[in-house]
């Protein structure tokens, strides 16, 4: 590699990709479907052969079914498969739940799809591998869904890494092993290489990254235009694209630590009320509303419980309704006998309340 390319790219980027997201959610919610080929799409026999596969579980994929395939074709390949209509509203909610987890690690998040995002974790003190393990574990714990994560120093390698060990895996690509990893990668795995490009490469006798790397830049440009240029850099693991995120306020919250532990339900309710009144005031001042309500409870033993409720419409900025959700969550998660050190409430998934105000006046 020319020396000028060996720049100090010390970023820590991860690419998170939930495994067969929609299908996995439906398997989670319908355990009786777990061992069947499951195709998320309208059943072609009920829709005059129309419909497109949104995704399929791995049992169906093993039969050749893949996303974007016509449902009729999928039915031919997997006649015994169960077809289920997608519930995008549900998938979106779960996606938000997962983003809430991401935000505990960084706000530098670039969403690619409901089930896919890049995170820039350069600022974290933890290693990429540790972060990947923690995030995967937390997603599994809170949603019962598995994900694959790629860790590297740029987006290109992070993405290739997450695809490498799918489903339910982690791959870390470091500067030391990047060129090796790319050399072994089949040509079809490089970004932007479709069927046609693959056929062209087959004619040139190029089957993997090592062979791709031997082709001069001019030749690639002449044969494949702009894509050829991209491939030249991909083969060398060079990619300077940044994680595209938008700086925004992520949550408005308040918490209170008690010198004397709170031990009655009435006291808890009173403390929730104080917190909620404070939050409502801040939210109104900042002209914000939020769709996710987060509750934090820490007991005298330092056990911490955090729970969230996400609605499709923002929570009413009314202390009373916030308190009643908080209290319900508290009651569901605590025994009657408790000793509380800290309570917290926050609202996230914020949006401007400006629109509603405009329509009012
Ligand atoms: Mg996915």
GROMACS .gro file of C-alpha atoms and ligand atoms in nm:
model
  362
    1UNK     CA    1   0.000   0.000   0.000
    2UNK     CA    2   0.137   0.346  -0.084
    3UNK     CA    3   0.264   0.508   0.229
    4UNK     CA    4   0.038   0.813   0.207
    5UNK     CA    5  -0.258   0.582   0.262
    6UNK     CA    6  -0.137   0.459   0.596
    7UNK     CA    7  -0.313   0.729   0.786
    8UNK     CA    8  -0.401   0.719   1.149
    9UNK     CA    9  -0.756   0.593   1.126
   10UNK     CA   10  -0.810   0.514   1.490
   11UNK     CA   11  -1.185   0.517   1.485
   12UNK     CA   12  -1.393   0.245   1.646
   13UNK     CA   13  -1.697   0.180   1.429
   14UNK     CA   14  -1.949  -0.096   1.473
   15UNK     CA   15  -2.220  -0.218   1.242
   16UNK     CA   16  -2.516  -0.382   1.414
   17UNK     CA   17  -2.752  -0.600   1.214
   18UNK     CA   18  -3.040  -0.793   1.367
   19UNK     CA   19  -3.067  -1.145   1.224
   20UNK     CA   20  -3.366  -1.194   0.991
   21UNK     CA   21  -3.530  -0.919   1.193
   22UNK     CA   22  -3.901  -0.943   1.104
   23UNK     CA   23  -3.896  -1.322   1.094
   24UNK     CA   24  -3.712  -1.341   1.425
   25UNK     CA   25  -3.967  -1.115   1.592
   26UNK     CA   26  -4.256  -1.328   1.468
   27UNK     CA   27  -4.080  -1.646   1.585
   28UNK     CA   28  -4.033  -1.484   1.922
   29UNK     CA   29  -4.401  -1.387   1.941
   30UNK     CA   30  -4.533  -1.714   1.794
   31UNK     CA   31  -4.321  -1.997   1.934
   32UNK     CA   32  -4.528  -2.253   1.743
   33UNK     CA   33  -4.371  -2.118   1.421
   34UNK     CA   34  -4.015  -2.155   1.542
   35UNK     CA   35  -3.937  -2.479   1.367
   36UNK     CA   36  -4.112  -2.401   1.040
   37UNK     CA   37  -3.987  -2.215   0.737
   38UNK     CA   38  -4.139  -1.872   0.797
   39UNK     CA   39  -4.185  -1.612   0.525
   40UNK     CA   40  -4.286  -1.258   0.609
   41UNK     CA   41  -4.512  -1.170   0.320
   42UNK     CA   42  -4.871  -1.201   0.214
   43UNK     CA   43  -4.960  -1.557   0.123
   44UNK     CA   44  -4.962  -1.564  -0.259
   45UNK     CA   45  -5.260  -1.802  -0.262
   46UNK     CA   46  -5.463  -1.537  -0.080
   47UNK     CA   47  -5.344  -1.243  -0.288
   48UNK     CA   48  -5.366  -1.374  -0.643
   49UNK     CA   49  -4.998  -1.459  -0.650
   50UNK     CA   50  -4.895  -1.106  -0.562
   51UNK     CA   51  -4.674  -1.001  -0.274
   52UNK     CA   52  -4.304  -0.975  -0.214
   53UNK     CA   53  -4.095  -1.141   0.057
   54UNK     CA   54  -3.998  -0.885   0.323
   55UNK     CA   55  -3.775  -1.139   0.495
   56UNK     CA   56  -3.762  -1.508   0.578
   57UNK     CA   57  -3.624  -1.709   0.865
   58UNK     CA   58  -3.316  -1.925   0.822
   59UNK     CA   59  -3.520  -2.244   0.770
   60UNK     CA   60  -3.682  -2.078   0.467
   61UNK     CA   61  -3.353  -1.928   0.350
   62UNK     CA   62  -3.203  -2.275   0.344
   63UNK     CA   63  -3.468  -2.360   0.084
   64UNK     CA   64  -3.354  -2.068  -0.132
   65UNK     CA   65  -3.604  -1.805  -0.019
   66UNK     CA   66  -3.469  -1.451   0.016
   67UNK     CA   67  -3.598  -1.096   0.065
   68UNK     CA   68  -3.739  -0.910  -0.235
   69UNK     CA   69  -3.828  -1.238  -0.405
   70UNK     CA   70  -4.188  -1.267  -0.525
   71UNK     CA   71  -4.410  -1.450  -0.279
   72UNK     CA   72  -4.519  -1.685  -0.555
   73UNK     CA   73  -4.159  -1.789  -0.622
   74UNK     CA   74  -4.102  -1.834  -0.248
   75UNK     CA   75  -4.408  -2.058  -0.229
   76UNK     CA   76  -4.269  -2.277  -0.507
   77UNK     CA   77  -3.938  -2.312  -0.323
   78UNK     CA   78  -4.095  -2.364   0.019
   79UNK     CA   79  -4.447  -2.504  -0.028
   80UNK     CA   80  -4.482  -2.589   0.341
   81UNK     CA   81  -4.368  -2.252   0.466
   82UNK     CA   82  -4.588  -2.038   0.686
   83UNK     CA   83  -4.664  -1.698   0.533
   84UNK     CA   84  -4.723  -1.409   0.769
   85UNK     CA   85  -4.818  -1.052   0.685
   86UNK     CA   86  -4.560  -0.800   0.802
   87UNK     CA   87  -4.653  -0.579   1.098
   88UNK     CA   88  -4.429  -0.280   1.036
   89UNK     CA   89  -4.575  -0.085   1.323
   90UNK     CA   90  -4.453  -0.353   1.561
   91UNK     CA   91  -4.110  -0.380   1.393
   92UNK     CA   92  -4.068  -0.006   1.418
   93UNK     CA   93  -4.140  -0.007   1.791
   94UNK     CA   94  -3.884  -0.279   1.850
   95UNK     CA   95  -3.635  -0.089   1.637
   96UNK     CA   96  -3.685   0.210   1.866
   97UNK     CA   97  -3.630  -0.010   2.167
   98UNK     CA   98  -3.297  -0.118   2.015
   99UNK     CA   99  -3.200   0.240   1.936
  100UNK     CA  100  -3.267   0.324   2.295
  101UNK     CA  101  -2.998   0.069   2.385
  102UNK     CA  102  -2.757   0.220   2.129
  103UNK     CA  103  -2.806   0.561   2.283
  104UNK     CA  104  -2.675   0.431   2.614
  105UNK     CA  105  -2.339   0.387   2.438
  106UNK     CA  106  -2.328   0.680   2.197
  107UNK     CA  107  -2.544   0.934   2.020
  108UNK     CA  108  -2.335   0.890   1.705
  109UNK     CA  109  -2.577   0.652   1.538
  110UNK     CA  110  -2.651   0.622   1.169
  111UNK     CA  111  -2.966   0.417   1.109
  112UNK     CA  112  -2.964   0.223   0.783
  113UNK     CA  113  -3.288   0.029   0.828
  114UNK     CA  114  -3.514  -0.078   1.115
  115UNK     CA  115  -3.267  -0.354   1.192
  116UNK     CA  116  -2.935  -0.203   1.096
  117UNK     CA  117  -2.717   0.084   1.213
  118UNK     CA  118  -2.362   0.213   1.235
  119UNK     CA  119  -2.232   0.341   1.568
  120UNK     CA  120  -1.919   0.549   1.612
  121UNK     CA  121  -1.779   0.442   1.949
  122UNK     CA  122  -1.439   0.604   1.913
  123UNK     CA  123  -1.498   0.805   2.231
  124UNK     CA  124  -1.564   0.499   2.446
  125UNK     CA  125  -1.299   0.375   2.687
  126UNK     CA  126  -1.399   0.013   2.619
  127UNK     CA  127  -1.259  -0.199   2.338
  128UNK     CA  128  -1.465  -0.262   2.028
  129UNK     CA  129  -1.503  -0.629   2.113
  130UNK     CA  130  -1.628  -0.552   2.465
  131UNK     CA  131  -1.874  -0.295   2.333
  132UNK     CA  132  -2.004  -0.541   2.074
  133UNK     CA  133  -2.051  -0.809   2.340
  134UNK     CA  134  -2.231  -0.570   2.575
  135UNK     CA  135  -2.462  -0.433   2.309
  136UNK     CA  136  -2.547  -0.777   2.174
  137UNK     CA  137  -2.614  -0.904   2.521
  138UNK     CA  138  -2.835  -0.611   2.607
  139UNK     CA  139  -3.036  -0.641   2.285
  140UNK     CA  140  -3.089  -1.010   2.359
  141UNK     CA  141  -3.185  -0.947   2.718
  142UNK     CA  142  -3.432  -0.669   2.644
  143UNK     CA  143  -3.584  -0.795   2.319
  144UNK     CA  144  -3.496  -1.169   2.308
  145UNK     CA  145  -3.352  -1.107   1.960
  146UNK     CA  146  -3.010  -1.202   1.830
  147UNK     CA  147  -2.791  -0.971   1.626
  148UNK     CA  148  -2.463  -0.977   1.440
  149UNK     CA  149  -2.202  -0.712   1.494
  150UNK     CA  150  -1.896  -0.611   1.297
  151UNK     CA  151  -1.625  -0.406   1.463
  152UNK     CA  152  -1.353  -0.218   1.279
  153UNK     CA  153  -1.195   0.120   1.213
  154UNK     CA  154  -1.423   0.222   0.929
  155UNK     CA  155  -1.779   0.167   0.809
  156UNK     CA  156  -1.687  -0.049   0.513
  157UNK     CA  157  -1.497  -0.302   0.723
  158UNK     CA  158  -1.752  -0.294   1.004
  159UNK     CA  159  -2.026  -0.382   0.755
  160UNK     CA  160  -1.824  -0.659   0.591
  161UNK     CA  161  -1.741  -0.791   0.937
  162UNK     CA  162  -2.103  -0.808   1.052
  163UNK     CA  163  -2.195  -1.003   0.739
  164UNK     CA  164  -1.907  -1.243   0.787
  165UNK     CA  165  -2.034  -1.420   1.095
  166UNK     CA  166  -2.409  -1.418   1.056
  167UNK     CA  167  -2.636  -1.503   1.234
  168UNK     CA  168  -2.559  -1.430   1.597
  169UNK     CA  169  -2.190  -1.353   1.567
  170UNK     CA  170  -1.923  -1.092   1.620
  171UNK     CA  171  -1.629  -1.026   1.391
  172UNK     CA  172  -1.352  -0.782   1.472
  173UNK     CA  173  -1.132  -0.653   1.193
  174UNK     CA  174  -0.819  -0.477   1.312
  175UNK     CA  175  -0.548  -0.302   1.115
  176UNK     CA  176  -0.336  -0.614   1.153
  177UNK     CA  177  -0.585  -0.852   0.997
  178UNK     CA  178  -0.780  -0.626   0.758
  179UNK     CA  179  -0.579  -0.706   0.445
  180UNK     CA  180  -0.587  -1.078   0.519
  181UNK     CA  181  -0.961  -1.067   0.575
  182UNK     CA  182  -1.016  -0.881   0.247
  183UNK     CA  183  -0.783  -1.107   0.052
  184UNK     CA  184  -0.994  -1.409   0.139
  185UNK     CA  185  -1.327  -1.242   0.086
  186UNK     CA  186  -1.521  -1.375  -0.215
  187UNK     CA  187  -1.564  -1.109  -0.482
  188UNK     CA  188  -1.944  -1.125  -0.444
  189UNK     CA  189  -1.912  -1.005  -0.084
  190UNK     CA  190  -1.762  -0.667  -0.180
  191UNK     CA  191  -2.002  -0.373  -0.165
  192UNK     CA  192  -2.185  -0.307  -0.488
  193UNK     CA  193  -2.087  -0.630  -0.662
  194UNK     CA  194  -2.406  -0.767  -0.813
  195UNK     CA  195  -2.461  -1.057  -1.047
  196UNK     CA  196  -2.342  -0.871  -1.358
  197UNK     CA  197  -2.024  -0.739  -1.202
  198UNK     CA  198  -1.958  -1.083  -1.063
  199UNK     CA  199  -1.985  -1.237  -1.409
  200UNK     CA  200  -1.745  -0.980  -1.549
  201UNK     CA  201  -1.498  -1.063  -1.275
  202UNK     CA  202  -1.540  -1.433  -1.345
  203UNK     CA  203  -1.428  -1.368  -1.703
  204UNK     CA  204  -1.122  -1.186  -1.565
  205UNK     CA  205  -1.055  -1.481  -1.335
  206UNK     CA  206  -1.112  -1.274  -1.022
  207UNK     CA  207  -1.277  -1.466  -0.741
  208UNK     CA  208  -1.155  -1.299  -0.423
  209UNK     CA  209  -1.008  -0.987  -0.270
  210UNK     CA  210  -0.647  -1.095  -0.321
  211UNK     CA  211  -0.702  -1.120  -0.694
  212UNK     CA  212  -0.901  -0.797  -0.696
  213UNK     CA  213  -0.613  -0.617  -0.529
  214UNK     CA  214  -0.377  -0.716  -0.809
  215UNK     CA  215  -0.577  -0.534  -1.074
  216UNK     CA  216  -0.444  -0.185  -1.149
  217UNK     CA  217  -0.666   0.110  -1.066
  218UNK     CA  218  -0.685   0.220  -1.431
  219UNK     CA  219  -0.804  -0.122  -1.542
  220UNK     CA  220  -1.078  -0.129  -1.279
  221UNK     CA  221  -1.185   0.221  -1.374
  222UNK     CA  222  -1.193   0.132  -1.743
  223UNK     CA  223  -1.389  -0.188  -1.685
  224UNK     CA  224  -1.632  -0.081  -1.414
  225UNK     CA  225  -1.634   0.300  -1.408
  226UNK     CA  226  -1.694   0.457  -1.070
  227UNK     CA  227  -1.766   0.118  -0.912
  228UNK     CA  228  -1.420   0.006  -1.022
  229UNK     CA  229  -1.272   0.298  -0.836
  230UNK     CA  230  -1.465   0.202  -0.523
  231UNK     CA  231  -1.352  -0.157  -0.553
  232UNK     CA  232  -0.989  -0.053  -0.580
  233UNK     CA  233  -1.015   0.112  -0.238
  234UNK     CA  234  -1.237  -0.158  -0.091
  235UNK     CA  235  -0.973  -0.421  -0.169
  236UNK     CA  236  -0.736  -0.212   0.043
  237UNK     CA  237  -0.983  -0.156   0.326
  238UNK     CA  238  -0.977   0.219   0.276
  239UNK     CA  239  -1.295   0.408   0.354
  240UNK     CA  240  -1.326   0.749   0.512
  241UNK     CA  241  -1.704   0.785   0.520
  242UNK     CA  242  -1.826   0.907   0.856
  243UNK     CA  243  -2.111   0.778   1.065
  244UNK     CA  244  -2.388   1.020   0.972
  245UNK     CA  245  -2.569   1.117   1.286
  246UNK     CA  246  -2.767   1.417   1.392
  247UNK     CA  247  -2.687   1.587   1.711
  248UNK     CA  248  -3.007   1.622   1.905
  249UNK     CA  249  -3.121   1.621   2.255
  250UNK     CA  250  -3.185   1.257   2.340
  251UNK     CA  251  -3.387   1.275   2.654
  252UNK     CA  252  -3.520   1.498   2.924
  253UNK     CA  253  -3.504   1.345   3.265
  254UNK     CA  254  -3.481   1.395   3.634
  255UNK     CA  255  -3.375   1.167   3.912
  256UNK     CA  256  -3.363   1.191   4.286
  257UNK     CA  257  -3.137   1.011   4.530
  258UNK     CA  258  -3.275   0.974   4.878
  259UNK     CA  259  -3.069   1.011   5.193
  260UNK     CA  260  -3.335   0.813   5.371
  261UNK     CA  261  -3.459   0.518   5.172
  262UNK     CA  262  -3.814   0.540   5.046
  263UNK     CA  263  -4.015   0.250   5.179
  264UNK     CA  264  -4.383   0.314   5.116
  265UNK     CA  265  -4.588   0.325   4.800
  266UNK     CA  266  -4.731   0.667   4.891
  267UNK     CA  267  -4.385   0.813   4.921
  268UNK     CA  268  -4.284   0.660   4.589
  269UNK     CA  269  -4.592   0.812   4.430
  270UNK     CA  270  -4.513   1.151   4.577
  271UNK     CA  271  -4.154   1.138   4.452
  272UNK     CA  272  -4.270   1.035   4.104
  273UNK     CA  273  -4.506   1.332   4.110
  274UNK     CA  274  -4.224   1.576   4.193
  275UNK     CA  275  -4.008   1.433   3.914
  276UNK     CA  276  -4.293   1.438   3.662
  277UNK     CA  277  -4.385   1.798   3.741
  278UNK     CA  278  -4.023   1.898   3.683
  279UNK     CA  279  -4.000   1.714   3.353
  280UNK     CA  280  -4.328   1.854   3.224
  281UNK     CA  281  -4.201   2.204   3.299
  282UNK     CA  282  -3.873   2.149   3.110
  283UNK     CA  283  -4.048   1.983   2.816
  284UNK     CA  284  -4.294   2.269   2.783
  285UNK     CA  285  -4.019   2.528   2.801
  286UNK     CA  286  -3.822   2.351   2.532
  287UNK     CA  287  -4.132   2.284   2.325
  288UNK     CA  288  -4.065   1.911   2.317
  289UNK     CA  289  -4.277   1.600   2.346
  290UNK     CA  290  -4.155   1.242   2.379
  291UNK     CA  291  -4.287   0.902   2.286
  292UNK     CA  292  -4.080   0.692   2.526
  293UNK     CA  293  -4.110   0.710   2.901
  294UNK     CA  294  -3.817   0.564   3.095
  295UNK     CA  295  -3.828   0.474   3.461
  296UNK     CA  296  -3.526   0.405   3.678
  297UNK     CA  297  -3.546   0.243   4.017
  298UNK     CA  298  -3.245   0.170   4.238
  299UNK     CA  299  -3.281  -0.008   4.568
  300UNK     CA  300  -3.071   0.008   4.882
  301UNK     CA  301  -2.856  -0.281   4.753
  302UNK     CA  302  -2.775  -0.082   4.437
  303UNK     CA  303  -2.985  -0.310   4.216
  304UNK     CA  304  -3.102  -0.090   3.931
  305UNK     CA  305  -3.409  -0.151   3.720
  306UNK     CA  306  -3.476   0.053   3.408
  307UNK     CA  307  -3.795   0.008   3.213
  308UNK     CA  308  -3.934   0.191   2.912
  309UNK     CA  309  -4.271   0.230   2.754
  310UNK     CA  310  -4.292   0.355   2.397
  311UNK     CA  311  -4.613   0.482   2.245
  312UNK     CA  312  -4.690   0.560   1.884
  313UNK     CA  313  -4.798   0.909   1.988
  314UNK     CA  314  -4.614   1.135   2.233
  315UNK     CA  315  -4.697   1.119   2.602
  316UNK     CA  316  -4.929   1.391   2.725
  317UNK     CA  317  -4.735   1.657   2.911
  318UNK     CA  318  -4.936   1.603   3.224
  319UNK     CA  319  -4.767   1.504   3.546
  320UNK     CA  320  -5.064   1.288   3.644
  321UNK     CA  321  -5.052   1.058   3.343
  322UNK     CA  322  -4.673   1.026   3.359
  323UNK     CA  323  -4.696   0.934   3.727
  324UNK     CA  324  -4.957   0.669   3.662
  325UNK     CA  325  -4.735   0.496   3.403
  326UNK     CA  326  -4.434   0.525   3.634
  327UNK     CA  327  -4.629   0.385   3.926
  328UNK     CA  328  -4.759   0.094   3.719
  329UNK     CA  329  -4.406   0.007   3.614
  330UNK     CA  330  -4.291   0.035   3.973
  331UNK     CA  331  -4.568  -0.193   4.100
  332UNK     CA  332  -4.499  -0.449   3.829
  333UNK     CA  333  -4.132  -0.468   3.913
  334UNK     CA  334  -4.112  -0.435   4.288
  335UNK     CA  335  -4.231  -0.652   4.571
  336UNK     CA  336  -4.443  -0.492   4.837
  337UNK     CA  337  -4.142  -0.482   5.062
  338UNK     CA  338  -3.884  -0.239   4.925
  339UNK     CA  339  -3.622   0.009   5.015
  340UNK     CA  340  -3.552   0.263   4.741
  341UNK     CA  341  -3.237   0.467   4.705
  342UNK     CA  342  -3.311   0.641   4.375
  343UNK     CA  343  -3.601   0.709   4.141
  344UNK     CA  344  -3.575   0.859   3.796
  345UNK     CA  345  -3.806   0.946   3.510
  346UNK     CA  346  -3.710   1.057   3.163
  347UNK     CA  347  -3.873   1.105   2.828
  348UNK     CA  348  -3.692   1.011   2.508
  349UNK     CA  349  -3.775   0.969   2.141
  350UNK     CA  350  -3.823   1.341   2.153
  351UNK     CA  351  -3.978   1.556   1.890
  352UNK     CA  352  -4.071   1.917   1.862
  353UNK     CA  353  -4.415   2.005   1.988
  354UNK     CA  354  -4.417   2.301   1.750
  355UNK     CA  355  -4.650   2.145   1.500
  356UNK     CA  356  -4.930   2.086   1.748
  357UNK     CA  357  -4.899   2.440   1.872
  358UNK     CA  358  -4.918   2.579   1.523
  359UNK     CA  359  -5.237   2.387   1.452
  360UNK     CA  360  -5.382   2.518   1.777
  361UNK     CA  361  -5.344   2.881   1.684
  362LIG    MG1  362  -3.076  -0.778   0.938
   0.00000   0.00000   0.00000
